[in-house]
mmCIF file with all atom_site columns, C-alpha atoms in Angstrom:
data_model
loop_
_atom_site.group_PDB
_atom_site.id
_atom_site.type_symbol
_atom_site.label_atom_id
_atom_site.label_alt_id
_atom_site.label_comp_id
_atom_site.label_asym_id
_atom_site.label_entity_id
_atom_site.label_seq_id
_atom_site.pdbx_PDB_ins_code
_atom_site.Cartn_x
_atom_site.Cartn_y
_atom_site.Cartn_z
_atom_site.occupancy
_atom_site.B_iso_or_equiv
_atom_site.pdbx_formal_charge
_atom_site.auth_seq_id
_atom_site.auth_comp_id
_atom_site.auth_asym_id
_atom_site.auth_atom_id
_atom_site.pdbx_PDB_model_num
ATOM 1   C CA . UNK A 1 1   ? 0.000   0.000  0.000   1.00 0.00 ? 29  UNK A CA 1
ATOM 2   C CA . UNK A 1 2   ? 1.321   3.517  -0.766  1.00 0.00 ? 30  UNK A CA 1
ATOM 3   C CA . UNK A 1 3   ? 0.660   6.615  2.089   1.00 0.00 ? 31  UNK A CA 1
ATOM 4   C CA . UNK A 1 4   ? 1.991   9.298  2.845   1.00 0.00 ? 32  UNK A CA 1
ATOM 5   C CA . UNK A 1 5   ? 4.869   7.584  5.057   1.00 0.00 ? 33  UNK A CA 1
ATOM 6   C CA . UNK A 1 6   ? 4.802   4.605  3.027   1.00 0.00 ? 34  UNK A CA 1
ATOM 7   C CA . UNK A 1 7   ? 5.812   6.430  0.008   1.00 0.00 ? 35  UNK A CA 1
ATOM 8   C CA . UNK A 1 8   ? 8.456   7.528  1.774   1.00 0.00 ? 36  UNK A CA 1
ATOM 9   C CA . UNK A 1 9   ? 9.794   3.905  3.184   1.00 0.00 ? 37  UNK A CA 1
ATOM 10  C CA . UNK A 1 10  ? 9.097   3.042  -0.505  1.00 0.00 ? 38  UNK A CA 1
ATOM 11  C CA . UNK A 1 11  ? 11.722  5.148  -1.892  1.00 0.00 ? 39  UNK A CA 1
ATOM 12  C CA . UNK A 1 12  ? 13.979  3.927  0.565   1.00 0.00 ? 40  UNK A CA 1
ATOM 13  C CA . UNK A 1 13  ? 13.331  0.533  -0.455  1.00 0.00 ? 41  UNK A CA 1
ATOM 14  C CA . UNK A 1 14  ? 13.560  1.721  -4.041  1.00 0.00 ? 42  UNK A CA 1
ATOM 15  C CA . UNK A 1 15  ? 17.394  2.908  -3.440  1.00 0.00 ? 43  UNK A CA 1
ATOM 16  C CA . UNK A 1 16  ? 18.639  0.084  -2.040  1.00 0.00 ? 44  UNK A CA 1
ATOM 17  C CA . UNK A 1 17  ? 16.331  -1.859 -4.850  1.00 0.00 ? 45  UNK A CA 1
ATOM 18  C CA . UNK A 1 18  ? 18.068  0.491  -7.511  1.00 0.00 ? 46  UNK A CA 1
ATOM 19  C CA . UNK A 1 19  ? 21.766  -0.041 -5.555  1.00 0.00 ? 47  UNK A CA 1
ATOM 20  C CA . UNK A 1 20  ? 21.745  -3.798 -5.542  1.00 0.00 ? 48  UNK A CA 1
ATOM 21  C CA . UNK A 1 21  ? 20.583  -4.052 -9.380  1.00 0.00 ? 49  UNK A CA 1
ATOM 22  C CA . UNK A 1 22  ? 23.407  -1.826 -10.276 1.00 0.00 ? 50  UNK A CA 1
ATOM 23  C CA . UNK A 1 23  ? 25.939  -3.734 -8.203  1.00 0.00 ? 51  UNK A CA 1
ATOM 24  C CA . UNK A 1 24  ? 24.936  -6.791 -10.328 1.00 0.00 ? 52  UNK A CA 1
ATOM 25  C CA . UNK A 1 25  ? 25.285  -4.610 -14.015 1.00 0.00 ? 53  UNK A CA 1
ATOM 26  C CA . UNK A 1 26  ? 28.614  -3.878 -12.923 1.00 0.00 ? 54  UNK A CA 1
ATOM 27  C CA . UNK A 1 27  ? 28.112  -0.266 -12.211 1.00 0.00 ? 55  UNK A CA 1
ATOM 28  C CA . UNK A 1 28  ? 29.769  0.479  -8.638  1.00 0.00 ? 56  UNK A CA 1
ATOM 29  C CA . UNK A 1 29  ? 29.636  3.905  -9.255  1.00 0.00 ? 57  UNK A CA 1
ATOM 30  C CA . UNK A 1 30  ? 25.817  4.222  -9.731  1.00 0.00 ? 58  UNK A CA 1
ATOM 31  C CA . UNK A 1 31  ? 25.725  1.949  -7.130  1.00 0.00 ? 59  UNK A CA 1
ATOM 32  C CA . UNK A 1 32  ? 27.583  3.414  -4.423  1.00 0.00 ? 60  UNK A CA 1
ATOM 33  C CA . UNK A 1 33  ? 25.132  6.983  -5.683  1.00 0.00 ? 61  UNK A CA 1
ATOM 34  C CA . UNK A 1 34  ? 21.800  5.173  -4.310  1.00 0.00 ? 62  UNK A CA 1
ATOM 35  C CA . UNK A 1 35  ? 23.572  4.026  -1.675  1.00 0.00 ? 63  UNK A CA 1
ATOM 36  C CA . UNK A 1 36  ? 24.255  7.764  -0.109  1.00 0.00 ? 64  UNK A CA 1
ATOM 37  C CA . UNK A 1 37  ? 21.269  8.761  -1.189  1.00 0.00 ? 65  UNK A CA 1
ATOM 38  C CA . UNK A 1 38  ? 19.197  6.233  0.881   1.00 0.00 ? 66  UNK A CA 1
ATOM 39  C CA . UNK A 1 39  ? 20.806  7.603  3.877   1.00 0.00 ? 67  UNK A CA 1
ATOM 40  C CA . UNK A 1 40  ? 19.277  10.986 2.831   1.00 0.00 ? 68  UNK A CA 1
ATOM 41  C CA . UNK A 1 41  ? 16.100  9.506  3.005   1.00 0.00 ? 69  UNK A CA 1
ATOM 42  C CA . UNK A 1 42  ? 16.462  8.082  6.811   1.00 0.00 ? 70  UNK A CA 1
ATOM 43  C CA . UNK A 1 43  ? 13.502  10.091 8.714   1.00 0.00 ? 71  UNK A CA 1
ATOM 44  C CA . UNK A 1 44  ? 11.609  11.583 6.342   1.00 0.00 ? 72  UNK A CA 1
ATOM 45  C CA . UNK A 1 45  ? 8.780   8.608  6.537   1.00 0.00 ? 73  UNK A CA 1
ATOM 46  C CA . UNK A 1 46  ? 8.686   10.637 9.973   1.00 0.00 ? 74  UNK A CA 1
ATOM 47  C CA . UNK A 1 47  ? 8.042   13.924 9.094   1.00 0.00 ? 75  UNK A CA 1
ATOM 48  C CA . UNK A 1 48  ? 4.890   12.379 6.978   1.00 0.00 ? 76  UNK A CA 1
ATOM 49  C CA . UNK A 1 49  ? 3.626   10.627 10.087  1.00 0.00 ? 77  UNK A CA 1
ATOM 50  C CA . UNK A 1 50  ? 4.073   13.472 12.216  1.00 0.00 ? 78  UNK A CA 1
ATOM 51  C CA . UNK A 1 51  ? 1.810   15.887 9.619   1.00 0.00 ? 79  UNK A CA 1
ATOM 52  C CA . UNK A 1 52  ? -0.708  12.614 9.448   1.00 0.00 ? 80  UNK A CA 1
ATOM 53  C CA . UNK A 1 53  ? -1.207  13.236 12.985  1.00 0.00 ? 81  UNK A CA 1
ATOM 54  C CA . UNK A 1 54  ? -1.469  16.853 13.335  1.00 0.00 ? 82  UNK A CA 1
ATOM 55  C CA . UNK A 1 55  ? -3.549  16.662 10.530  1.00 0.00 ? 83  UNK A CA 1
ATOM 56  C CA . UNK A 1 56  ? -5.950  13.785 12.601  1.00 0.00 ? 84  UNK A CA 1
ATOM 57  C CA . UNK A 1 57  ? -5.742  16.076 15.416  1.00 0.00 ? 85  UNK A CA 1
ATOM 58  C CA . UNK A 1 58  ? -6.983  19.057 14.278  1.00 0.00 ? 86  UNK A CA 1
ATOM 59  C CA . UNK A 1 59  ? -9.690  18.070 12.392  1.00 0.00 ? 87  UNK A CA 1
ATOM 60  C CA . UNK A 1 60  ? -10.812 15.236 14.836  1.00 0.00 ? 88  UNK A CA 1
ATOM 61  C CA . UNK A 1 61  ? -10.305 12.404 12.826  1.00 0.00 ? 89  UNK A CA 1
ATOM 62  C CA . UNK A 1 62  ? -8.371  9.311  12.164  1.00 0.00 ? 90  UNK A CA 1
ATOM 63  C CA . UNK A 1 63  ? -6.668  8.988  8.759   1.00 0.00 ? 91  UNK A CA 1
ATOM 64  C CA . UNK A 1 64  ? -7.224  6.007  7.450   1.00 0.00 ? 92  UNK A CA 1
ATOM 65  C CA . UNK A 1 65  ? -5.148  6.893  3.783   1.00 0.00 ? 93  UNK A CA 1
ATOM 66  C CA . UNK A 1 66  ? -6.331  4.395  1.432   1.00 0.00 ? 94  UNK A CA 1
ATOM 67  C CA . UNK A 1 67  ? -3.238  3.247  -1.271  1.00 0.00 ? 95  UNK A CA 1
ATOM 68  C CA . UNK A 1 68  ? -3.663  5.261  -4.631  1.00 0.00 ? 96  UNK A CA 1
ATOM 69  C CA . UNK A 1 69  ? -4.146  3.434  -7.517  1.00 0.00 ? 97  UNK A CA 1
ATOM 70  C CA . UNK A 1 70  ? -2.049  5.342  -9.806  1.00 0.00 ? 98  UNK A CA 1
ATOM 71  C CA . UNK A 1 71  ? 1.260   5.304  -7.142  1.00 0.00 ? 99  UNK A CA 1
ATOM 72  C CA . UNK A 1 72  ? 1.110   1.388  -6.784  1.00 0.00 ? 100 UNK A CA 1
ATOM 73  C CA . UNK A 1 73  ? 0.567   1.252  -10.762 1.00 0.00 ? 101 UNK A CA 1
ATOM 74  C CA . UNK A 1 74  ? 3.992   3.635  -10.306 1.00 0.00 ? 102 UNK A CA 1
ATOM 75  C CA . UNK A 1 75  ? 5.812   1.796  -7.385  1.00 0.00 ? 103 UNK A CA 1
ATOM 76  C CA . UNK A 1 76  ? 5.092   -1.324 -9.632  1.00 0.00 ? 104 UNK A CA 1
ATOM 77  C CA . UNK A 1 77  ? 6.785   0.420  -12.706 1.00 0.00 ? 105 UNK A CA 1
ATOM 78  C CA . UNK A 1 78  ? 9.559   1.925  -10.939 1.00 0.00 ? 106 UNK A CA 1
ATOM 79  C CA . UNK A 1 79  ? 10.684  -1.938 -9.568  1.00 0.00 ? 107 UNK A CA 1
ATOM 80  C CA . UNK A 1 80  ? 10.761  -3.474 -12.991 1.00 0.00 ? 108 UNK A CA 1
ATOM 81  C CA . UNK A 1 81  ? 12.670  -0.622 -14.488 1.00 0.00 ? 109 UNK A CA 1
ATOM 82  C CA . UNK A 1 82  ? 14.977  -0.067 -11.644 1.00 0.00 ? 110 UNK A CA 1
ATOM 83  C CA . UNK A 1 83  ? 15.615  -4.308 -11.616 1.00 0.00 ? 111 UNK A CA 1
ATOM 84  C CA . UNK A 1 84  ? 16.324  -3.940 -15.522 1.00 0.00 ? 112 UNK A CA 1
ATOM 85  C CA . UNK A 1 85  ? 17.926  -0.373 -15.861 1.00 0.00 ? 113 UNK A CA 1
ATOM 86  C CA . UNK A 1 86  ? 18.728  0.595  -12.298 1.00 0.00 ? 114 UNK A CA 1
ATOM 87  C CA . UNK A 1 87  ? 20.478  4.032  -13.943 1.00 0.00 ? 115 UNK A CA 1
ATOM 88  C CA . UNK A 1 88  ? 16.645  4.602  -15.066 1.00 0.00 ? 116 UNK A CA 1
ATOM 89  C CA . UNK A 1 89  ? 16.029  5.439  -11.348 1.00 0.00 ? 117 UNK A CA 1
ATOM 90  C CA . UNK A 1 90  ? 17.897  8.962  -11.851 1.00 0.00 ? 118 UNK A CA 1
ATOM 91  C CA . UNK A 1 91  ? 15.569  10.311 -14.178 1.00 0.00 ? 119 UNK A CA 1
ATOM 92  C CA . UNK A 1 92  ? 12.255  9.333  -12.383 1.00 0.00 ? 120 UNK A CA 1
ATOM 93  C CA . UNK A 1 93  ? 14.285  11.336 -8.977  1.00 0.00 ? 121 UNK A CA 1
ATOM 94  C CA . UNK A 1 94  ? 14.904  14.602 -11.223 1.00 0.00 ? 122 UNK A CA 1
ATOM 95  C CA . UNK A 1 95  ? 11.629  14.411 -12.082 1.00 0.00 ? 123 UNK A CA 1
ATOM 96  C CA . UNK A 1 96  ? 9.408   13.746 -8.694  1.00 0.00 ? 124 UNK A CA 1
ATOM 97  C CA . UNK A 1 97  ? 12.545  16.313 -7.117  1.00 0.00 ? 125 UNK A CA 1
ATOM 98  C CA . UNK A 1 98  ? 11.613  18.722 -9.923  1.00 0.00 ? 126 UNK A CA 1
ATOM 99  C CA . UNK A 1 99  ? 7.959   18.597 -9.383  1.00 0.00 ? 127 UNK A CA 1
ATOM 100 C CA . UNK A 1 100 ? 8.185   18.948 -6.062  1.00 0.00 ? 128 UNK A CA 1
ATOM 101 C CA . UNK A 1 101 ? 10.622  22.448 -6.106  1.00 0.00 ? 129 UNK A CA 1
ATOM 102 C CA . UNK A 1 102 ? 8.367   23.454 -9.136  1.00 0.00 ? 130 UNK A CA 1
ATOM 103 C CA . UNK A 1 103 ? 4.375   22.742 -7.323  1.00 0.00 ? 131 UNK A CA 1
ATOM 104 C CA . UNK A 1 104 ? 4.863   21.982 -4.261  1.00 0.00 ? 132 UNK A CA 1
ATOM 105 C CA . UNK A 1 105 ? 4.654   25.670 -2.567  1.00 0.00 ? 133 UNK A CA 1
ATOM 106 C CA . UNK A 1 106 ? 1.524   26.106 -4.631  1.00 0.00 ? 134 UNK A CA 1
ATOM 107 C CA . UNK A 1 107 ? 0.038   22.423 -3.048  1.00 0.00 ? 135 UNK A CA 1
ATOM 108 C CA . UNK A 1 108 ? 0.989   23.969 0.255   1.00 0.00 ? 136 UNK A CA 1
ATOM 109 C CA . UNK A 1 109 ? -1.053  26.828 -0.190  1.00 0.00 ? 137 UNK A CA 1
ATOM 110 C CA . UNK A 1 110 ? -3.926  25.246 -1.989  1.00 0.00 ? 138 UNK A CA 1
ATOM 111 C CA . UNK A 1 111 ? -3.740  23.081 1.261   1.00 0.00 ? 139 UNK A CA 1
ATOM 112 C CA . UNK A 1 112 ? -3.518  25.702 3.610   1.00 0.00 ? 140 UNK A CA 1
ATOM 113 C CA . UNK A 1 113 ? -6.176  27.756 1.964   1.00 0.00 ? 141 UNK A CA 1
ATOM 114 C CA . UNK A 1 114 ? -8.699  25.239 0.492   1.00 0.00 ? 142 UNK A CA 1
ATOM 115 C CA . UNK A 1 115 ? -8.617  23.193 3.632   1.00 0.00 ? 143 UNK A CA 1
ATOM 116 C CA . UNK A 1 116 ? -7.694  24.531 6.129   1.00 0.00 ? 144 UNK A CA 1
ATOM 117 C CA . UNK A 1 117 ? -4.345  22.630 7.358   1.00 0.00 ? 145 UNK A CA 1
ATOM 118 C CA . UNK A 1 118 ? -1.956  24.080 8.960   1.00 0.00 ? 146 UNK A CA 1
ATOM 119 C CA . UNK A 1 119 ? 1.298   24.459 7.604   1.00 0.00 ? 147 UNK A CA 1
ATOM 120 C CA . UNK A 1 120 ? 2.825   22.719 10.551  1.00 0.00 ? 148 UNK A CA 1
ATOM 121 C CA . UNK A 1 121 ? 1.212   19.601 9.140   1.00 0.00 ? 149 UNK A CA 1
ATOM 122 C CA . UNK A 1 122 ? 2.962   20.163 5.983   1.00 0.00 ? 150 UNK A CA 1
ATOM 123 C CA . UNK A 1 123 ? 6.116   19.491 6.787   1.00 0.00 ? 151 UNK A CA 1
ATOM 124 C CA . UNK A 1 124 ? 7.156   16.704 4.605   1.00 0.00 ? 152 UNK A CA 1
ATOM 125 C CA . UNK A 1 125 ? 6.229   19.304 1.584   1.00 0.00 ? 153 UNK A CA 1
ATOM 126 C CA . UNK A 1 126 ? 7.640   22.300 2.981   1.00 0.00 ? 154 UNK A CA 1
ATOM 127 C CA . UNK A 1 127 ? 10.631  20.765 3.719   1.00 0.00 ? 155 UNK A CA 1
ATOM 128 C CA . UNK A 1 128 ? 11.404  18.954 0.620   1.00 0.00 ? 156 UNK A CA 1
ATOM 129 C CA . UNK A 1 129 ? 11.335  21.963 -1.939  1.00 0.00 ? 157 UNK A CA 1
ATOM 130 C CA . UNK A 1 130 ? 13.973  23.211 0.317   1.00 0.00 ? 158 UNK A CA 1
ATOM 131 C CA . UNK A 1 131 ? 15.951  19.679 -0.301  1.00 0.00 ? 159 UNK A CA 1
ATOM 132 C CA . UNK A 1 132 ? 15.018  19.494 -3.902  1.00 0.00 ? 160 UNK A CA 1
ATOM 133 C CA . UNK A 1 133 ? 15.420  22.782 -5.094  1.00 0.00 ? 161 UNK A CA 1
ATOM 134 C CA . UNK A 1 134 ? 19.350  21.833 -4.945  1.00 0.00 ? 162 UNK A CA 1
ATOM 135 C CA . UNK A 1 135 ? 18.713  18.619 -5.270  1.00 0.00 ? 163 UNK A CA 1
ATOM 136 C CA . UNK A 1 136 ? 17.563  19.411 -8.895  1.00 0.00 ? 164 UNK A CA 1
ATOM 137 C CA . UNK A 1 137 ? 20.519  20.840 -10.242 1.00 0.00 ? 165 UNK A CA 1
ATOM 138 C CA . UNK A 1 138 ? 22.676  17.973 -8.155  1.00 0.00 ? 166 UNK A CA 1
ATOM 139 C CA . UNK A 1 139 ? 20.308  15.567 -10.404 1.00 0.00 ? 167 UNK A CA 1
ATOM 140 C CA . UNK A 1 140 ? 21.351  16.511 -13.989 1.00 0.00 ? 168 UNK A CA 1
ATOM 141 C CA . UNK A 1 141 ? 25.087  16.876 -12.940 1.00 0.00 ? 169 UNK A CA 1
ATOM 142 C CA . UNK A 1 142 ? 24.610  12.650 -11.550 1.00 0.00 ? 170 UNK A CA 1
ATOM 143 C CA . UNK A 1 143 ? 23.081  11.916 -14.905 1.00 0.00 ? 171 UNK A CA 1
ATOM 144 C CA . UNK A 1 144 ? 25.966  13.752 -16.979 1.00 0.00 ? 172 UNK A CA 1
ATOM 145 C CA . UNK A 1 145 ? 28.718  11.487 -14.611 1.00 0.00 ? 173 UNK A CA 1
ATOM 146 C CA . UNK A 1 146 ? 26.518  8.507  -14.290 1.00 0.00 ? 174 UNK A CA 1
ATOM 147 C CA . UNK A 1 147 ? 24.487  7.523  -17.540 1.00 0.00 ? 175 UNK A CA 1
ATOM 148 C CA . UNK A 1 148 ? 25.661  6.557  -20.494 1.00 0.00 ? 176 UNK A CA 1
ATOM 149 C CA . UNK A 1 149 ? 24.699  7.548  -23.916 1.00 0.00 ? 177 UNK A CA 1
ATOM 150 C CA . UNK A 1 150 ? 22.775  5.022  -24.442 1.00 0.00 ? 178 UNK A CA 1
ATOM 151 C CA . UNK A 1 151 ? 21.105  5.304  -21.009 1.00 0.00 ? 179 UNK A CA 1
ATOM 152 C CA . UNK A 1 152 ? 19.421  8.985  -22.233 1.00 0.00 ? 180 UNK A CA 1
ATOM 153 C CA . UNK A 1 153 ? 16.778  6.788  -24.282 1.00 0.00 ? 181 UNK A CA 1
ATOM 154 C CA . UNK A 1 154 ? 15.692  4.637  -21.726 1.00 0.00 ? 182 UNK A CA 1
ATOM 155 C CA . UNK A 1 155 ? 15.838  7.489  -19.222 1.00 0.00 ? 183 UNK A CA 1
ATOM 156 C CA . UNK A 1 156 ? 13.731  9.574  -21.284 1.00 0.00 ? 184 UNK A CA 1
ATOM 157 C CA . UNK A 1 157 ? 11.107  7.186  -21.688 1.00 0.00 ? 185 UNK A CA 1
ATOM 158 C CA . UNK A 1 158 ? 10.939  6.286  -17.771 1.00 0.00 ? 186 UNK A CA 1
ATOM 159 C CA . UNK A 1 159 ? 10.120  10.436 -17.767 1.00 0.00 ? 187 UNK A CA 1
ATOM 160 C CA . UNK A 1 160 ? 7.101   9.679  -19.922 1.00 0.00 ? 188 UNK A CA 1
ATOM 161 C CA . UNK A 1 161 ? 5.903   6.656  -18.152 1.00 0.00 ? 189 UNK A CA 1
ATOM 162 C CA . UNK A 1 162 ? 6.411   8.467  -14.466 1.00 0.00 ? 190 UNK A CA 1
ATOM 163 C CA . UNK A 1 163 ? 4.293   11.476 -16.014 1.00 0.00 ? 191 UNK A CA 1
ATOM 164 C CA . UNK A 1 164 ? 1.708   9.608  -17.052 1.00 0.00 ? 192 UNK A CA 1
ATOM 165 C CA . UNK A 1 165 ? 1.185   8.071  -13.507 1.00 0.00 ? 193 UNK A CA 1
ATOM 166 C CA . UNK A 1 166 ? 1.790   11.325 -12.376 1.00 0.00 ? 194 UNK A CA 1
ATOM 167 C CA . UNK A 1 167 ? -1.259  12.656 -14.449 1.00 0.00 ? 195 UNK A CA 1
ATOM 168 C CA . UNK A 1 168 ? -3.655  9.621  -12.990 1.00 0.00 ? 196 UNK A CA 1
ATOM 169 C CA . UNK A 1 169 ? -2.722  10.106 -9.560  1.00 0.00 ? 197 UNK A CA 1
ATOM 170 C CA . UNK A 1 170 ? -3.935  14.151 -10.297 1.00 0.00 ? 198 UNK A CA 1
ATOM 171 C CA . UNK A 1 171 ? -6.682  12.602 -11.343 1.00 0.00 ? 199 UNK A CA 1
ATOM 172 C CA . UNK A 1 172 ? -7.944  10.912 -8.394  1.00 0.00 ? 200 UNK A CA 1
ATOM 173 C CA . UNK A 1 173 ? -7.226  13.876 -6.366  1.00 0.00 ? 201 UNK A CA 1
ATOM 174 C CA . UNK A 1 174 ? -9.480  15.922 -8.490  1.00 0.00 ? 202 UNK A CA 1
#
């Protein structure tokens, strides 16, 4: 099931997922790259829990978060690319870390406006477009050292697929 904090927990699993498959393609380097990035990841499942709760809190309810559809259709993806073309895994983090920098202060405020939460409840947004935004730029210099030439294809196409989960996941939100 994907949640907030699951998603999270996910993408740790993902890193390690994406690590291990490029240990066995020979790829150390790419390798060792998930690797320090997984350690990045340590707490943030947190930080979603935490807002959950503030969240439950103030509006005096439990949240019972039902799995998306369209981010276990993703999570699926992600596994069979990153077990096939673990350097794949870069482009689908420049995009959700670009996405992020790029909407999520407008989410926030949508949030905070349209529904009255708190921005002390958003702290697993708030706090990631500060991460991303230099995260972003970090991205396309680890693609330029880490992917080949004939990665970009493959790469690419993981952008399209990602979007297009992206776009159904919108969907059920609207």
């Amino acid at each position: 099931t994907v949640s907030a904090p699951h998603a999270y927990l996910l993408s740790f699993r993902l890193l390690e997922l994406a690590a291990s498959s490029a240990e066995r393609q020979s790829r150390g380097a790419l390798a060792e790259h998930y690797r320090a990035k997984r350690l990045e990841e340590i707490g943030h499942d947190l930080w979603a829990e935490n807002d959950i709760r503030g969240i439950s809190r103030a509006f005096g309810t439990s949240t019972a978060l039902e799995p998306s559809p369209a981010l276990v259709a993703l999570i699926a993806y992600l596994e069979g690319e990153i077990v096939d073309a673990p350097v794949h895994y870069l482009a689908y983090a420049l995009l959700a870390e670009y996405v992020t920098v790029a909407v999520g202060p407008l989410w926030v405020r949508a949030l905070q406006e349209n529904c009255g939460i708190a921005a002390e409840n958003l702290t697993v947004v708030t706090r990631h477009v500060v991460l991303d935004a230099a995260h972003v730029g970090d991205g396309l210099v680890e693609i330029g050292v880490l992917a080949r030439t004939s990665d970009l294809a493959g790469m690419r196409a993981t952008i399209r697929e990602a979007i297009g989960y992206l776009d159904a996941f919108l969907s059920e939100l609207l």
